[in-house]
mmCIF file of C-alpha atoms in Angstrom:
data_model
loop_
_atom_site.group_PDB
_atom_site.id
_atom_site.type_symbol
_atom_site.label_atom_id
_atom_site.label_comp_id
_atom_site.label_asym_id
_atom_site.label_seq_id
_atom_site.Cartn_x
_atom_site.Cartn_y
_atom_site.Cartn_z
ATOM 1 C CA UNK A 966 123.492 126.701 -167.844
ATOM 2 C CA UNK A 967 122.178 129.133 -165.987
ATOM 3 C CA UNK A 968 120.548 129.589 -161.887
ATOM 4 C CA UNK A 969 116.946 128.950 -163.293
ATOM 5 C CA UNK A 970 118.568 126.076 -165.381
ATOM 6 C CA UNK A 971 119.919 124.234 -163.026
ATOM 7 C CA UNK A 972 116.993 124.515 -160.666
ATOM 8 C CA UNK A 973 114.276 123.738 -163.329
ATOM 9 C CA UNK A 974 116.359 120.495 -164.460
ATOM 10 C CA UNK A 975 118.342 122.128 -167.749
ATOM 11 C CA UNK A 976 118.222 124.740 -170.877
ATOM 12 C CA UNK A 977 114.678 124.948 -172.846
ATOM 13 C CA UNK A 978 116.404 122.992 -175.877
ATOM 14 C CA UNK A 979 117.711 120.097 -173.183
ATOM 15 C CA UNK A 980 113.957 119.819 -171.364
ATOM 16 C CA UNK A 981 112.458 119.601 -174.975
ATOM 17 C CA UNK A 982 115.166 116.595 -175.877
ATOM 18 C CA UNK A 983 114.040 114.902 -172.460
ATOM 19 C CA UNK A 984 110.675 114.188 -173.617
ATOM 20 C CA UNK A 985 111.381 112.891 -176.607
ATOM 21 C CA UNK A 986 110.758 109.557 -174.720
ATOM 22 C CA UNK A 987 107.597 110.340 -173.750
ATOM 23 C CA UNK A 988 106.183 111.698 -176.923
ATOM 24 C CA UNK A 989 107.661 107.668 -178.689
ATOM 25 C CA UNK A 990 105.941 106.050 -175.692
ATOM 26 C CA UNK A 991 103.727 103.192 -177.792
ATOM 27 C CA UNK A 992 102.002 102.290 -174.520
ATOM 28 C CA UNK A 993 101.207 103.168 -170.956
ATOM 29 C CA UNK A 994 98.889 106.096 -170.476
ATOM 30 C CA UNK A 995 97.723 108.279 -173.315
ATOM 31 C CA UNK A 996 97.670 111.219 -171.006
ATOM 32 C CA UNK A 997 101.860 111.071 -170.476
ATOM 33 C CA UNK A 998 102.430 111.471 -174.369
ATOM 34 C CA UNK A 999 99.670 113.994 -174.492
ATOM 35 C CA UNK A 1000 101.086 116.257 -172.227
ATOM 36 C CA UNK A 1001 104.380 116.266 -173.234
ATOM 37 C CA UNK A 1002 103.222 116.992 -176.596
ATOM 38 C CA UNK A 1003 101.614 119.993 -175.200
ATOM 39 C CA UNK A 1004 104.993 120.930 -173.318
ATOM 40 C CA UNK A 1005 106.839 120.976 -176.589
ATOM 41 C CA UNK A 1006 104.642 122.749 -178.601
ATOM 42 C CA UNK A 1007 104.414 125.675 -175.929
ATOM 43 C CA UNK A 1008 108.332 125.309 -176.291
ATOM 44 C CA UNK A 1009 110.247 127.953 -179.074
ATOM 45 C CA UNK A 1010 113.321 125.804 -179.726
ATOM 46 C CA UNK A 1011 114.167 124.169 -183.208
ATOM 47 C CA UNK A 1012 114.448 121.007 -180.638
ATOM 48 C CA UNK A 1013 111.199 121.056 -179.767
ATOM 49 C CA UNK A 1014 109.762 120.736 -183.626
ATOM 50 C CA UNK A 1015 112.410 117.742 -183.439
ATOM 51 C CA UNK A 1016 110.815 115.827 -180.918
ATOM 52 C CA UNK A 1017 107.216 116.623 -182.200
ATOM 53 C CA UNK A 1018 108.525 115.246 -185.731
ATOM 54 C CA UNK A 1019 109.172 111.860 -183.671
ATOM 55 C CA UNK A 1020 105.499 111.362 -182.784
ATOM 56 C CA UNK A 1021 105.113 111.104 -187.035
ATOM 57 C CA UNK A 1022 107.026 107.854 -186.363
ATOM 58 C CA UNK A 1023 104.919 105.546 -184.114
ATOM 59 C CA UNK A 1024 101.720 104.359 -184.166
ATOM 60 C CA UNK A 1025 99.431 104.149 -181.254
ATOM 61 C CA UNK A 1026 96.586 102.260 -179.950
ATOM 62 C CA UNK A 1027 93.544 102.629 -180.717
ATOM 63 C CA UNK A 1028 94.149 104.237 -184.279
ATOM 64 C CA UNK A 1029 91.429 106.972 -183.693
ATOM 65 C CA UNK A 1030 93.670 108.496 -180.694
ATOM 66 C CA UNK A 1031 96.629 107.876 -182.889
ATOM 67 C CA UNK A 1032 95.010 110.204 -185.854
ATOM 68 C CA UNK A 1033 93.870 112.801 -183.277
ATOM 69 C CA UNK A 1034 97.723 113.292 -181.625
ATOM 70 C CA UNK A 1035 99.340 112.930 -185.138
ATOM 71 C CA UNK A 1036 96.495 116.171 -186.309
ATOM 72 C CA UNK A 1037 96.577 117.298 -183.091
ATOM 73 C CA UNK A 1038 101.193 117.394 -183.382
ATOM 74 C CA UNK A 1039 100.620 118.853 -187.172
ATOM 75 C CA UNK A 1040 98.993 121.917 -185.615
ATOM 76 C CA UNK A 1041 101.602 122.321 -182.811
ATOM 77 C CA UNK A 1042 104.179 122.068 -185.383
ATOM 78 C CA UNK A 1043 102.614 124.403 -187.548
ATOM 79 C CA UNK A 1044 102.269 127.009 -184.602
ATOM 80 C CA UNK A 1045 106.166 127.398 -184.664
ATOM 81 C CA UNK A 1046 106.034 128.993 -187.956
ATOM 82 C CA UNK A 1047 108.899 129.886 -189.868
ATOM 83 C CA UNK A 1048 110.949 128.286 -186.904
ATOM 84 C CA UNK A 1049 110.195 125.034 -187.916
ATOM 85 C CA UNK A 1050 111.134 125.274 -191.412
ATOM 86 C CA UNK A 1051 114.794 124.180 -190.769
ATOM 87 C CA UNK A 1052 114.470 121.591 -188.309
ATOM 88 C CA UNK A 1053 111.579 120.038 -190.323
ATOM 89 C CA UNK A 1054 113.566 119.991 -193.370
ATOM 90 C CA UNK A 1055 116.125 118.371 -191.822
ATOM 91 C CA UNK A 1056 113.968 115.683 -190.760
ATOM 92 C CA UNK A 1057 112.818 115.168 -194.131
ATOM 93 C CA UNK A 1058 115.844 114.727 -195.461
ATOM 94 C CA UNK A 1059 117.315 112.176 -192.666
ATOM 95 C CA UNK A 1060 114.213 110.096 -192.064
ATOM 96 C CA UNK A 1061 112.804 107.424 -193.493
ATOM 97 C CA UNK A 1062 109.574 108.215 -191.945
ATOM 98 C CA UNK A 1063 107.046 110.485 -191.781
ATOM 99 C CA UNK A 1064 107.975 111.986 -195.065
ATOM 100 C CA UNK A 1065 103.912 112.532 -196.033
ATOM 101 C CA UNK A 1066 103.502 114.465 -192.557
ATOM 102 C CA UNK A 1067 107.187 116.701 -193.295
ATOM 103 C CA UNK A 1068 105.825 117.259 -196.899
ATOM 104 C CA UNK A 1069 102.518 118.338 -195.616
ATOM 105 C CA UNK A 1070 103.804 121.131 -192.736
ATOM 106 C CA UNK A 1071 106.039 122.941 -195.520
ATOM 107 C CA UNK A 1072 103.183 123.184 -197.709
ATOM 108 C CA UNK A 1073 101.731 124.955 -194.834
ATOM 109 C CA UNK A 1074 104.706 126.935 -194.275
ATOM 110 C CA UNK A 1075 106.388 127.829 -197.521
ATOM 111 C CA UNK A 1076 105.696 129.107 -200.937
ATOM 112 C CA UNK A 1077 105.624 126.918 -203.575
ATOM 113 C CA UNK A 1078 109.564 127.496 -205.128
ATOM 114 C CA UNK A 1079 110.678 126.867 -201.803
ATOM 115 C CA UNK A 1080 108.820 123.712 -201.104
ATOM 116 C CA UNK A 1081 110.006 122.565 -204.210
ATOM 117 C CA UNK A 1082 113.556 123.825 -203.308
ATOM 118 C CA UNK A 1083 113.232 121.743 -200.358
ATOM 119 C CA UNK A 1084 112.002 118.509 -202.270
ATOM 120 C CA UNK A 1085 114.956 119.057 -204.663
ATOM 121 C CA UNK A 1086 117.794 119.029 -202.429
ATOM 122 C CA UNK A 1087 116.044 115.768 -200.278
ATOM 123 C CA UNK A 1088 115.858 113.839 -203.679
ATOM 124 C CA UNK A 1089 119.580 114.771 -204.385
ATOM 125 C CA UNK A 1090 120.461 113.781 -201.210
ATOM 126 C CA UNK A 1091 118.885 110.143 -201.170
ATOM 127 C CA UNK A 1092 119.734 109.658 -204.877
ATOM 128 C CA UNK A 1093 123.127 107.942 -204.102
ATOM 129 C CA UNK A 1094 122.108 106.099 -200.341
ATOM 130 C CA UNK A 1095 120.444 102.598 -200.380
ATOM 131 C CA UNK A 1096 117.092 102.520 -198.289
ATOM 132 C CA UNK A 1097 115.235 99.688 -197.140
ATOM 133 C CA UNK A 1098 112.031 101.100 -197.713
ATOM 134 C CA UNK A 1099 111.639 102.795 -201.172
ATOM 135 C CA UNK A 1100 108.347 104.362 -200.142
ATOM 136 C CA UNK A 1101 109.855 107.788 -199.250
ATOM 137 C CA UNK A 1102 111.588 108.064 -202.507
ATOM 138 C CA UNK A 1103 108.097 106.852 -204.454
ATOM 139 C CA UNK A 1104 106.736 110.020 -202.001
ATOM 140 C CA UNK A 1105 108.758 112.639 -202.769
ATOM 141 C CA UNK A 1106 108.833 111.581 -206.399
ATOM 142 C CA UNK A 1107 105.187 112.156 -206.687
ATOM 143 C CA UNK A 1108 105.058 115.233 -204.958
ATOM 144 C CA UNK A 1109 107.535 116.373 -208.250
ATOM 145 C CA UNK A 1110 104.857 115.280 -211.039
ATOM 146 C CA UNK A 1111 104.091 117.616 -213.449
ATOM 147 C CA UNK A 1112 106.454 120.048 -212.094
ATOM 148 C CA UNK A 1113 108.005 122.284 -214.980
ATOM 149 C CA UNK A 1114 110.957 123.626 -213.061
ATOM 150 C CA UNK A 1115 114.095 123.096 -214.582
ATOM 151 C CA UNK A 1116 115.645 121.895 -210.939
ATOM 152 C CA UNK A 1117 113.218 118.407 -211.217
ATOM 153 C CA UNK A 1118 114.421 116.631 -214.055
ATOM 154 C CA UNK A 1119 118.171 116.217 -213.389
ATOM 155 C CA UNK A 1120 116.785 115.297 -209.853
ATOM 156 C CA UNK A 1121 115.015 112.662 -210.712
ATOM 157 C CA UNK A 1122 117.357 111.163 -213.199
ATOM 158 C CA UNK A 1123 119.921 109.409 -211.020
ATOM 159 C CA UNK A 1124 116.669 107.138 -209.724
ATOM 160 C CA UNK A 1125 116.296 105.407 -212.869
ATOM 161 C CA UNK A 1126 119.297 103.352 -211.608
ATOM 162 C CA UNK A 1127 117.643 102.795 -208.155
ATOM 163 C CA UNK A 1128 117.192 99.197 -206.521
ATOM 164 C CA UNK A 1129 113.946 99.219 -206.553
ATOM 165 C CA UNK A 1130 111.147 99.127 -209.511
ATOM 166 C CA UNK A 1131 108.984 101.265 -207.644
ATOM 167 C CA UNK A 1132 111.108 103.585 -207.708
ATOM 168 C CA UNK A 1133 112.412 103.371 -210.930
ATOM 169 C CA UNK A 1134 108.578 103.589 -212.434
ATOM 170 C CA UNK A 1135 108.003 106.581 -210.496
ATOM 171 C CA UNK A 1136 111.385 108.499 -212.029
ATOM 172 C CA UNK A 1137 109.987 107.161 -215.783
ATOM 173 C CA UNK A 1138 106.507 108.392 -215.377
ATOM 174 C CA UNK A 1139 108.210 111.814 -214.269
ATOM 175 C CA UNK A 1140 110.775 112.081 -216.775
ATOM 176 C CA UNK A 1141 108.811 111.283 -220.007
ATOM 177 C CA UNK A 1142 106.244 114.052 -219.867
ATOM 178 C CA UNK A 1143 109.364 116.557 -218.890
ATOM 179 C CA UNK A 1144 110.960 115.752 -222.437
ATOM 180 C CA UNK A 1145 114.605 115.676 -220.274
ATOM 181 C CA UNK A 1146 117.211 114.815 -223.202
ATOM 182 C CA UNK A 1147 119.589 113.095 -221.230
ATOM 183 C CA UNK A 1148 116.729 110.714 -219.806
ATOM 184 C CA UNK A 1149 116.675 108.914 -223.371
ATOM 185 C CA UNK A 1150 119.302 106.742 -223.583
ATOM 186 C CA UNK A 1151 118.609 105.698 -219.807
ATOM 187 C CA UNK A 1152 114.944 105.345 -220.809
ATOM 188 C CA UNK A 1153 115.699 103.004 -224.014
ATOM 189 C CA UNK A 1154 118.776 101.208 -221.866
ATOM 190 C CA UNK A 1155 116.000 100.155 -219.194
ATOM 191 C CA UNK A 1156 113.770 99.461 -222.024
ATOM 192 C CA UNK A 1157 115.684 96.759 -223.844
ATOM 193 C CA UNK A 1158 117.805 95.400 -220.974
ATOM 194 C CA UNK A 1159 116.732 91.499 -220.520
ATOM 195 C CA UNK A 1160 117.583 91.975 -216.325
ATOM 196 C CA UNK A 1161 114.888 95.154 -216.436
ATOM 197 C CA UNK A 1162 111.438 93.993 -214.783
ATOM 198 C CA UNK A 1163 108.463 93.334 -217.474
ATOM 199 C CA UNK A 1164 106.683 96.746 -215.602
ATOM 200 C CA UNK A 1165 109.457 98.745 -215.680
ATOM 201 C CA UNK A 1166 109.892 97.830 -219.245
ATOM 202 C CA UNK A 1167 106.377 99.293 -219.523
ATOM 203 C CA UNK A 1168 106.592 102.303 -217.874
ATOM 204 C CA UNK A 1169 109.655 103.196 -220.393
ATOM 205 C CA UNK A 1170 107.842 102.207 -223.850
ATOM 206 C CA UNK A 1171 104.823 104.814 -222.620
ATOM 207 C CA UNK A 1172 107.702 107.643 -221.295
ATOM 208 C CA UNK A 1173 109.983 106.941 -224.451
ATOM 209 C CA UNK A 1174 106.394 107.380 -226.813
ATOM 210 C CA UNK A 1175 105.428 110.729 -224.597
ATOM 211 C CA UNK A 1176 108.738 111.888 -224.905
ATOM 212 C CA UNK A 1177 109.193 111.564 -228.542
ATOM 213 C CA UNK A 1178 112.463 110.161 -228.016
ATOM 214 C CA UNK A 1179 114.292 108.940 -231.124
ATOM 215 C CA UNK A 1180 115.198 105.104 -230.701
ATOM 216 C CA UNK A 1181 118.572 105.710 -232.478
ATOM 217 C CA UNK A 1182 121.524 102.930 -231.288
ATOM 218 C CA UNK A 1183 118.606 100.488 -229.865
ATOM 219 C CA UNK A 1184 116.573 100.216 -232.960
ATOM 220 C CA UNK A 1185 116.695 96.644 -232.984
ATOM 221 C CA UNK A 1186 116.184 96.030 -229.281
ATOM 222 C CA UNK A 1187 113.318 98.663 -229.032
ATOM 223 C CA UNK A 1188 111.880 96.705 -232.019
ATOM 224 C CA UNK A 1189 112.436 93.395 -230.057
ATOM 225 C CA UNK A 1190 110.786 94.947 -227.048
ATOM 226 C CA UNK A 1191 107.702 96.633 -228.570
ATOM 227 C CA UNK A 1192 104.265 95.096 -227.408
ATOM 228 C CA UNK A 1193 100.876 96.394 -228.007
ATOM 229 C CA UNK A 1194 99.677 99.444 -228.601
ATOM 230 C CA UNK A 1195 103.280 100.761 -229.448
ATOM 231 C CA UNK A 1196 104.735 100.504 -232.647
ATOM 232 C CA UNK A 1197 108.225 101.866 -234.239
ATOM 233 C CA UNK A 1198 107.810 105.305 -236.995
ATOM 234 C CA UNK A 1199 109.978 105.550 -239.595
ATOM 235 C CA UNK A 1200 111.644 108.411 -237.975
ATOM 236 C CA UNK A 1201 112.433 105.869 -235.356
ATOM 237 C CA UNK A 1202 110.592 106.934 -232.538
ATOM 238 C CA UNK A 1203 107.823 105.228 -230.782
ATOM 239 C CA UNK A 1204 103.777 106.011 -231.276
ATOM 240 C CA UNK A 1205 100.766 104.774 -229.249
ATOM 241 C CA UNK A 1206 98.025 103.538 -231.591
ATOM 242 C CA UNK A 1207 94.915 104.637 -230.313
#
């Protein structure tokens, strides 16, 4: 720490750290949050983006000043440019919050392989940890649809084992367009497996009929598990009558 340091109450990254509390501050005056908000974003520290990611994770009183400091935090963010890349990927990755607002300041600050780079390594990263809330997997995953890069699909895979069905459904309506070979037998195990919810069930009859999955080793059970408008070919796979 240097003379200014010590005399100005610490290093840039330390000060921005300090108002985290502040910037989480649910109640008091609105005018205390505000202007540390503005003190971080004049900041150029990787901290700084850190503490302006934590204003994602509250909600204020009345929810029209709450919008306007969450817009108003999205610009500030964005103003760091390239320098907030890291720290808000890290974010994304270790939150369970905010993952709509991280999502939407890379979009503003990388190129489309990168974002998707990004997205990738997150959904590797939560695909073996337990949440509470599934909704930043369900998030991510539809950020991924219709994405032809080979990176998605093996991805995505691991969350057809997830906890939760929201989850799961979102993985099956990604995988079956995507025609991912080593989805199938997942696909038809979820399919026929008496423990697997009646919607999840769903979800896999329409993936396993867009994928043109063969049925082979489950004929039976598919058969058992078939409901309207899918039927069995006799090439064992599974159509939608129109």
């Amino acid at each position: 720490m240097g003379l200014f340091d010590f005399f100005t109450g610490g290093s840039g990254p330390e000060k921005a750290l300090k108002l985290k509390s502040k910037v989480t501050q649910k109640y008091g005056e609105p005018s205390t949050r505000q202007k540390a908000l503005q003190q971080l974003g004049e900041m150029k520290y990787p901290e700084a983006v850190t503490v302006l990611l934590s204003r994602f994770t509250i909600t204020v009183d009345p929810l029209t000043t709450d919008a306007d400091e969450k817009e108003h935090t999205f610009e500030l963010i964005k103003g760091f440019g390239q320098d907030a890349v890291a720290p808000v990927s890290a974010f994304l990755k270790q939150s369970e919050h905010a993952t709509s607002w991280a999502l939407r300041v890379l979009q503003e600050l990388l190129p489309e392989d990168a974002l998707l780079g990004v997205i990738v390594d997150t959904l590797q990263h939560l695909s073996s940890r337990y949440t509470r809330d599934p909704e930043k997997k369900v998030v991510l995953l539809h950020h991924v649809v219709g994405k032809q890069d080979p990176r998605v699909a093996p991805a995505v895979l691991p969350f057809l084992e997830d906890m939760s069905d929201d989850v799961k459904i979102a993985a099956i309506n990604l995988l079956g367009p995507l025609k991912y070979e080593p989805a199938r037998e997942p696909l038809l195990q979820l399919l026929t497996n008496e423990d697997t919810a009646r919607r999840v069930q769903t979800a896999a009859l329409a993936a396993l009929a867009e994928s043109g999955f063969g049925v082979q080793g489950y004929q039976e059970k598919v058969q058992s598990a078939l409901v309207e408008p899918y039927s069995l070919d006799k090439d064992g796979r599974i159509q939608r009558r129109a």
